[in-house]
Amino acid sequence: MLENNKMSYEAKLKLTAYMGEVYQKSKKRMDVYDYVCSDNRNNLLYEGDRNWIYVVDRCLKDCSASTRFIIRNEFLEKKNAEWYEKYFSRSVYYRLKKEAVEEFIHSLDI
């Protein structure tokens, strides 16, 4: 386990972005695997992807609504870069994003 308090915000941001990339790839692989091999789901890669998606989704359940909204839209679903503009001012968004990353990493207990 990593010491949550010892990680800089930049490190937490990079970790969250990386986790989002892995999440997206896992979702994509599962979708393709479901389409191609729907009769055999005992594949280790499929199970690993399913477990990863579960862990991320489960940790998000422990977070506030604004954190869930920001993490999903910014890191897990990869909307366009200005997706937040219809919801937040720039300064509010960056403040909430920082809080969201902190809360999300804390919910993972790393």
Short mmCIF file of N, CA and C in Angstrom, two decimals:
data_model
loop_
_atom_site.label_atom_id
_atom_site.label_comp_id
_atom_site.label_asym_id
_atom_site.label_seq_id
_atom_site.Cartn_x
_atom_site.Cartn_y
_atom_site.Cartn_z
N MET A 1 0.83 -1.19 0.00
CA MET A 1 0.00 0.00 0.00
C MET A 1 0.88 1.25 0.00
N LEU A 2 0.38 2.23 -0.68
CA LEU A 2 1.06 3.51 -0.72
C LEU A 2 0.55 4.38 0.42
N GLU A 3 1.36 5.26 0.86
CA GLU A 3 0.93 6.22 1.87
C GLU A 3 0.17 7.34 1.18
N ASN A 4 -1.13 7.41 1.36
CA ASN A 4 -1.97 8.40 0.72
C ASN A 4 -1.50 9.82 1.04
N ASN A 5 -1.12 10.06 2.27
CA ASN A 5 -0.72 11.40 2.68
C ASN A 5 0.62 11.82 2.08
N LYS A 6 1.44 10.87 1.66
CA LYS A 6 2.76 11.19 1.15
C LYS A 6 2.76 11.43 -0.35
N MET A 7 1.68 11.09 -1.03
CA MET A 7 1.60 11.28 -2.47
C MET A 7 1.24 12.74 -2.78
N SER A 8 1.89 13.30 -3.75
CA SER A 8 1.54 14.66 -4.18
C SER A 8 0.24 14.60 -4.98
N TYR A 9 -0.38 15.74 -5.14
CA TYR A 9 -1.60 15.80 -5.95
C TYR A 9 -1.30 15.37 -7.39
N GLU A 10 -0.15 15.77 -7.92
CA GLU A 10 0.22 15.40 -9.29
C GLU A 10 0.33 13.88 -9.43
N ALA A 11 0.89 13.22 -8.43
CA ALA A 11 1.01 11.76 -8.45
C ALA A 11 -0.38 11.12 -8.38
N LYS A 12 -1.24 11.67 -7.54
CA LYS A 12 -2.61 11.14 -7.44
C LYS A 12 -3.37 11.33 -8.75
N LEU A 13 -3.15 12.48 -9.39
CA LEU A 13 -3.80 12.77 -10.66
C LEU A 13 -3.34 11.79 -11.74
N LYS A 14 -2.03 11.54 -11.80
CA LYS A 14 -1.49 10.59 -12.77
C LYS A 14 -2.01 9.18 -12.50
N LEU A 15 -2.07 8.80 -11.25
CA LEU A 15 -2.58 7.49 -10.88
C LEU A 15 -4.04 7.34 -11.28
N THR A 16 -4.84 8.36 -11.02
CA THR A 16 -6.25 8.33 -11.38
C THR A 16 -6.41 8.26 -12.90
N ALA A 17 -5.61 9.01 -13.64
CA ALA A 17 -5.68 8.97 -15.10
C ALA A 17 -5.29 7.59 -15.62
N TYR A 18 -4.26 7.00 -15.04
CA TYR A 18 -3.85 5.66 -15.45
C TYR A 18 -4.94 4.64 -15.14
N MET A 19 -5.52 4.75 -13.98
CA MET A 19 -6.60 3.84 -13.61
C MET A 19 -7.77 3.98 -14.58
N GLY A 20 -8.04 5.21 -15.01
CA GLY A 20 -9.10 5.44 -15.99
C GLY A 20 -8.79 4.78 -17.32
N GLU A 21 -7.53 4.85 -17.76
CA GLU A 21 -7.14 4.20 -19.01
C GLU A 21 -7.31 2.69 -18.92
N VAL A 22 -6.88 2.11 -17.81
CA VAL A 22 -7.03 0.66 -17.62
C VAL A 22 -8.51 0.29 -17.58
N TYR A 23 -9.31 1.10 -16.91
CA TYR A 23 -10.75 0.88 -16.83
C TYR A 23 -11.37 0.86 -18.23
N GLN A 24 -11.02 1.85 -19.05
CA GLN A 24 -11.56 1.92 -20.42
C GLN A 24 -11.15 0.72 -21.25
N LYS A 25 -9.89 0.32 -21.16
CA LYS A 25 -9.41 -0.84 -21.91
C LYS A 25 -10.10 -2.12 -21.44
N SER A 26 -10.30 -2.22 -20.15
CA SER A 26 -10.98 -3.40 -19.60
C SER A 26 -12.42 -3.48 -20.09
N LYS A 27 -13.12 -2.34 -20.08
CA LYS A 27 -14.50 -2.32 -20.58
C LYS A 27 -14.55 -2.73 -22.05
N LYS A 28 -13.61 -2.21 -22.83
CA LYS A 28 -13.57 -2.51 -24.26
C LYS A 28 -13.30 -4.00 -24.49
N ARG A 29 -12.30 -4.56 -23.79
CA ARG A 29 -12.00 -5.98 -23.94
C ARG A 29 -13.19 -6.84 -23.55
N MET A 30 -13.85 -6.48 -22.46
CA MET A 30 -15.02 -7.26 -22.03
C MET A 30 -16.12 -7.22 -23.08
N ASP A 31 -16.36 -6.04 -23.66
CA ASP A 31 -17.38 -5.92 -24.70
C ASP A 31 -17.05 -6.80 -25.91
N VAL A 32 -15.80 -6.76 -26.34
CA VAL A 32 -15.38 -7.57 -27.49
C VAL A 32 -15.47 -9.04 -27.13
N TYR A 33 -14.99 -9.40 -25.96
CA TYR A 33 -15.03 -10.80 -25.54
C TYR A 33 -16.47 -11.30 -25.43
N ASP A 34 -17.36 -10.47 -24.91
CA ASP A 34 -18.78 -10.85 -24.83
C ASP A 34 -19.35 -11.11 -26.22
N TYR A 35 -18.95 -10.31 -27.18
CA TYR A 35 -19.46 -10.45 -28.53
C TYR A 35 -18.88 -11.69 -29.22
N VAL A 36 -17.57 -11.91 -29.07
CA VAL A 36 -16.89 -12.98 -29.79
C VAL A 36 -17.03 -14.33 -29.08
N CYS A 37 -16.90 -14.34 -27.79
CA CYS A 37 -16.83 -15.60 -27.04
C CYS A 37 -17.89 -15.65 -25.94
N SER A 38 -19.11 -15.45 -26.29
CA SER A 38 -20.15 -15.36 -25.26
C SER A 38 -20.37 -16.67 -24.51
N ASP A 39 -19.92 -17.81 -25.05
CA ASP A 39 -20.18 -19.09 -24.39
C ASP A 39 -19.14 -19.48 -23.35
N ASN A 40 -17.97 -18.81 -23.32
CA ASN A 40 -16.92 -19.20 -22.38
C ASN A 40 -16.35 -17.97 -21.69
N ARG A 41 -16.72 -17.74 -20.44
CA ARG A 41 -16.26 -16.56 -19.72
C ARG A 41 -15.27 -16.90 -18.62
N ASN A 42 -14.63 -18.05 -18.71
CA ASN A 42 -13.66 -18.42 -17.69
C ASN A 42 -12.26 -17.92 -18.02
N ASN A 43 -12.14 -17.10 -19.02
CA ASN A 43 -10.86 -16.56 -19.41
C ASN A 43 -10.31 -15.68 -18.29
N LEU A 44 -9.03 -15.87 -17.97
CA LEU A 44 -8.40 -15.11 -16.87
C LEU A 44 -8.38 -13.62 -17.16
N LEU A 45 -8.14 -13.23 -18.40
CA LEU A 45 -8.12 -11.81 -18.75
C LEU A 45 -9.50 -11.20 -18.55
N TYR A 46 -10.53 -11.91 -18.96
CA TYR A 46 -11.90 -11.43 -18.80
C TYR A 46 -12.21 -11.25 -17.32
N GLU A 47 -11.86 -12.23 -16.52
CA GLU A 47 -12.12 -12.16 -15.08
C GLU A 47 -11.33 -11.03 -14.44
N GLY A 48 -10.10 -10.83 -14.86
CA GLY A 48 -9.30 -9.72 -14.34
C GLY A 48 -9.92 -8.38 -14.68
N ASP A 49 -10.38 -8.25 -15.93
CA ASP A 49 -11.04 -7.01 -16.35
C ASP A 49 -12.32 -6.79 -15.55
N ARG A 50 -13.10 -7.84 -15.39
CA ARG A 50 -14.35 -7.73 -14.63
C ARG A 50 -14.08 -7.32 -13.19
N ASN A 51 -13.05 -7.88 -12.59
CA ASN A 51 -12.70 -7.53 -11.21
C ASN A 51 -12.23 -6.08 -11.10
N TRP A 52 -11.43 -5.64 -12.07
CA TRP A 52 -10.94 -4.25 -12.06
C TRP A 52 -12.11 -3.27 -12.14
N ILE A 53 -13.01 -3.52 -13.05
CA ILE A 53 -14.18 -2.64 -13.22
C ILE A 53 -15.01 -2.63 -11.94
N TYR A 54 -15.17 -3.78 -11.32
CA TYR A 54 -15.93 -3.86 -10.08
C TYR A 54 -15.26 -3.02 -8.98
N VAL A 55 -13.94 -3.15 -8.84
CA VAL A 55 -13.23 -2.43 -7.78
C VAL A 55 -13.39 -0.92 -7.97
N VAL A 56 -13.18 -0.44 -9.20
CA VAL A 56 -13.30 1.00 -9.46
C VAL A 56 -14.73 1.46 -9.19
N ASP A 57 -15.70 0.74 -9.74
CA ASP A 57 -17.10 1.12 -9.53
C ASP A 57 -17.49 1.06 -8.06
N ARG A 58 -17.00 0.07 -7.35
CA ARG A 58 -17.32 -0.06 -5.92
C ARG A 58 -16.73 1.08 -5.11
N CYS A 59 -15.50 1.45 -5.42
CA CYS A 59 -14.87 2.58 -4.71
C CYS A 59 -15.60 3.88 -4.99
N LEU A 60 -16.10 4.04 -6.20
CA LEU A 60 -16.85 5.25 -6.53
C LEU A 60 -18.14 5.35 -5.72
N LYS A 61 -18.72 4.21 -5.39
CA LYS A 61 -19.96 4.23 -4.60
C LYS A 61 -19.75 4.87 -3.22
N ASP A 62 -18.54 4.80 -2.71
CA ASP A 62 -18.23 5.38 -1.41
C ASP A 62 -17.96 6.87 -1.48
N CYS A 63 -17.88 7.40 -2.68
CA CYS A 63 -17.54 8.82 -2.87
C CYS A 63 -18.81 9.67 -2.98
N SER A 64 -18.63 10.97 -2.84
CA SER A 64 -19.74 11.90 -2.97
C SER A 64 -20.24 11.94 -4.41
N ALA A 65 -21.43 12.48 -4.60
CA ALA A 65 -22.02 12.56 -5.94
C ALA A 65 -21.15 13.40 -6.87
N SER A 66 -20.60 14.50 -6.39
CA SER A 66 -19.77 15.33 -7.27
C SER A 66 -18.48 14.60 -7.66
N THR A 67 -17.91 13.85 -6.74
CA THR A 67 -16.71 13.07 -7.06
C THR A 67 -17.03 12.01 -8.10
N ARG A 68 -18.13 11.28 -7.91
CA ARG A 68 -18.52 10.27 -8.90
C ARG A 68 -18.70 10.90 -10.28
N PHE A 69 -19.37 12.03 -10.33
CA PHE A 69 -19.64 12.72 -11.58
C PHE A 69 -18.34 13.13 -12.27
N ILE A 70 -17.44 13.72 -11.53
CA ILE A 70 -16.18 14.19 -12.12
C ILE A 70 -15.28 13.03 -12.52
N ILE A 71 -15.11 12.05 -11.67
CA ILE A 71 -14.23 10.91 -11.99
C ILE A 71 -14.76 10.17 -13.21
N ARG A 72 -16.05 9.93 -13.26
CA ARG A 72 -16.63 9.24 -14.43
C ARG A 72 -16.41 10.02 -15.71
N ASN A 73 -16.74 11.31 -15.68
CA ASN A 73 -16.66 12.10 -16.89
C ASN A 73 -15.24 12.46 -17.30
N GLU A 74 -14.37 12.67 -16.34
CA GLU A 74 -13.00 13.10 -16.65
C GLU A 74 -12.07 11.92 -16.93
N PHE A 75 -12.22 10.82 -16.22
CA PHE A 75 -11.25 9.74 -16.31
C PHE A 75 -11.80 8.43 -16.86
N LEU A 76 -13.02 8.10 -16.56
CA LEU A 76 -13.53 6.78 -16.95
C LEU A 76 -14.24 6.78 -18.30
N GLU A 77 -14.89 7.86 -18.64
CA GLU A 77 -15.63 7.89 -19.91
C GLU A 77 -14.95 8.76 -20.96
N LYS A 78 -13.97 9.52 -20.57
CA LYS A 78 -13.19 10.36 -21.48
C LYS A 78 -14.06 11.19 -22.42
N LYS A 79 -14.76 12.12 -21.84
CA LYS A 79 -15.53 13.08 -22.62
C LYS A 79 -14.54 14.06 -23.27
N ASN A 80 -15.07 14.99 -24.05
CA ASN A 80 -14.17 16.00 -24.63
C ASN A 80 -13.58 16.85 -23.50
N ALA A 81 -12.52 17.54 -23.81
CA ALA A 81 -11.77 18.26 -22.77
C ALA A 81 -12.58 19.34 -22.06
N GLU A 82 -13.58 19.88 -22.71
CA GLU A 82 -14.38 20.95 -22.11
C GLU A 82 -15.75 20.47 -21.63
N TRP A 83 -15.88 19.21 -21.34
CA TRP A 83 -17.17 18.64 -20.95
C TRP A 83 -17.78 19.36 -19.75
N TYR A 84 -16.94 19.84 -18.86
CA TYR A 84 -17.38 20.41 -17.59
C TYR A 84 -18.00 21.80 -17.73
N GLU A 85 -17.79 22.46 -18.87
CA GLU A 85 -18.19 23.87 -19.02
C GLU A 85 -19.68 24.11 -18.87
N LYS A 86 -20.50 23.12 -19.20
CA LYS A 86 -21.94 23.34 -19.02
C LYS A 86 -22.40 23.06 -17.58
N TYR A 87 -21.49 22.60 -16.74
CA TYR A 87 -21.84 22.30 -15.35
C TYR A 87 -21.16 23.22 -14.34
N PHE A 88 -19.93 23.62 -14.61
CA PHE A 88 -19.13 24.36 -13.64
C PHE A 88 -18.37 25.50 -14.32
N SER A 89 -18.05 26.52 -13.53
CA SER A 89 -17.08 27.50 -14.02
C SER A 89 -15.71 26.82 -13.96
N ARG A 90 -14.75 27.37 -14.65
CA ARG A 90 -13.42 26.76 -14.70
C ARG A 90 -12.80 26.64 -13.31
N SER A 91 -12.87 27.70 -12.52
CA SER A 91 -12.25 27.67 -11.20
C SER A 91 -12.94 26.67 -10.26
N VAL A 92 -14.26 26.62 -10.33
CA VAL A 92 -15.00 25.65 -9.50
C VAL A 92 -14.67 24.23 -9.94
N TYR A 93 -14.61 24.02 -11.25
CA TYR A 93 -14.28 22.69 -11.76
C TYR A 93 -12.92 22.21 -11.26
N TYR A 94 -11.90 23.06 -11.38
CA TYR A 94 -10.56 22.64 -10.96
C TYR A 94 -10.49 22.39 -9.45
N ARG A 95 -11.21 23.16 -8.68
CA ARG A 95 -11.26 22.92 -7.24
C ARG A 95 -11.96 21.59 -6.94
N LEU A 96 -13.10 21.36 -7.60
CA LEU A 96 -13.83 20.11 -7.39
C LEU A 96 -13.07 18.90 -7.93
N LYS A 97 -12.36 19.09 -9.02
CA LYS A 97 -11.56 17.99 -9.58
C LYS A 97 -10.48 17.57 -8.61
N LYS A 98 -9.81 18.55 -8.00
CA LYS A 98 -8.77 18.23 -7.03
C LYS A 98 -9.38 17.47 -5.85
N GLU A 99 -10.52 17.95 -5.36
CA GLU A 99 -11.19 17.26 -4.25
C GLU A 99 -11.63 15.86 -4.67
N ALA A 100 -12.09 15.71 -5.90
CA ALA A 100 -12.55 14.41 -6.40
C ALA A 100 -11.40 13.41 -6.48
N VAL A 101 -10.27 13.84 -7.00
CA VAL A 101 -9.11 12.95 -7.09
C VAL A 101 -8.67 12.54 -5.69
N GLU A 102 -8.61 13.49 -4.78
CA GLU A 102 -8.21 13.18 -3.40
C GLU A 102 -9.18 12.17 -2.77
N GLU A 103 -10.47 12.41 -2.93
CA GLU A 103 -11.48 11.51 -2.33
C GLU A 103 -11.44 10.13 -2.97
N PHE A 104 -11.29 10.09 -4.29
CA PHE A 104 -11.26 8.80 -5.00
C PHE A 104 -10.05 7.97 -4.57
N ILE A 105 -8.89 8.58 -4.53
CA ILE A 105 -7.68 7.86 -4.10
C ILE A 105 -7.83 7.40 -2.66
N HIS A 106 -8.40 8.25 -1.82
CA HIS A 106 -8.64 7.87 -0.43
C HIS A 106 -9.60 6.68 -0.34
N SER A 107 -10.62 6.66 -1.19
CA SER A 107 -11.60 5.56 -1.14
C SER A 107 -10.97 4.23 -1.56
N LEU A 108 -9.91 4.31 -2.36
CA LEU A 108 -9.19 3.08 -2.75
C LEU A 108 -8.29 2.58 -1.63
N ASP A 109 -8.08 3.43 -0.63
CA ASP A 109 -7.24 3.09 0.52
C ASP A 109 -5.81 2.79 0.10
N ILE A 110 -5.29 3.67 -0.79
CA ILE A 110 -3.87 3.51 -1.19
C ILE A 110 -3.12 4.80 -0.90
#
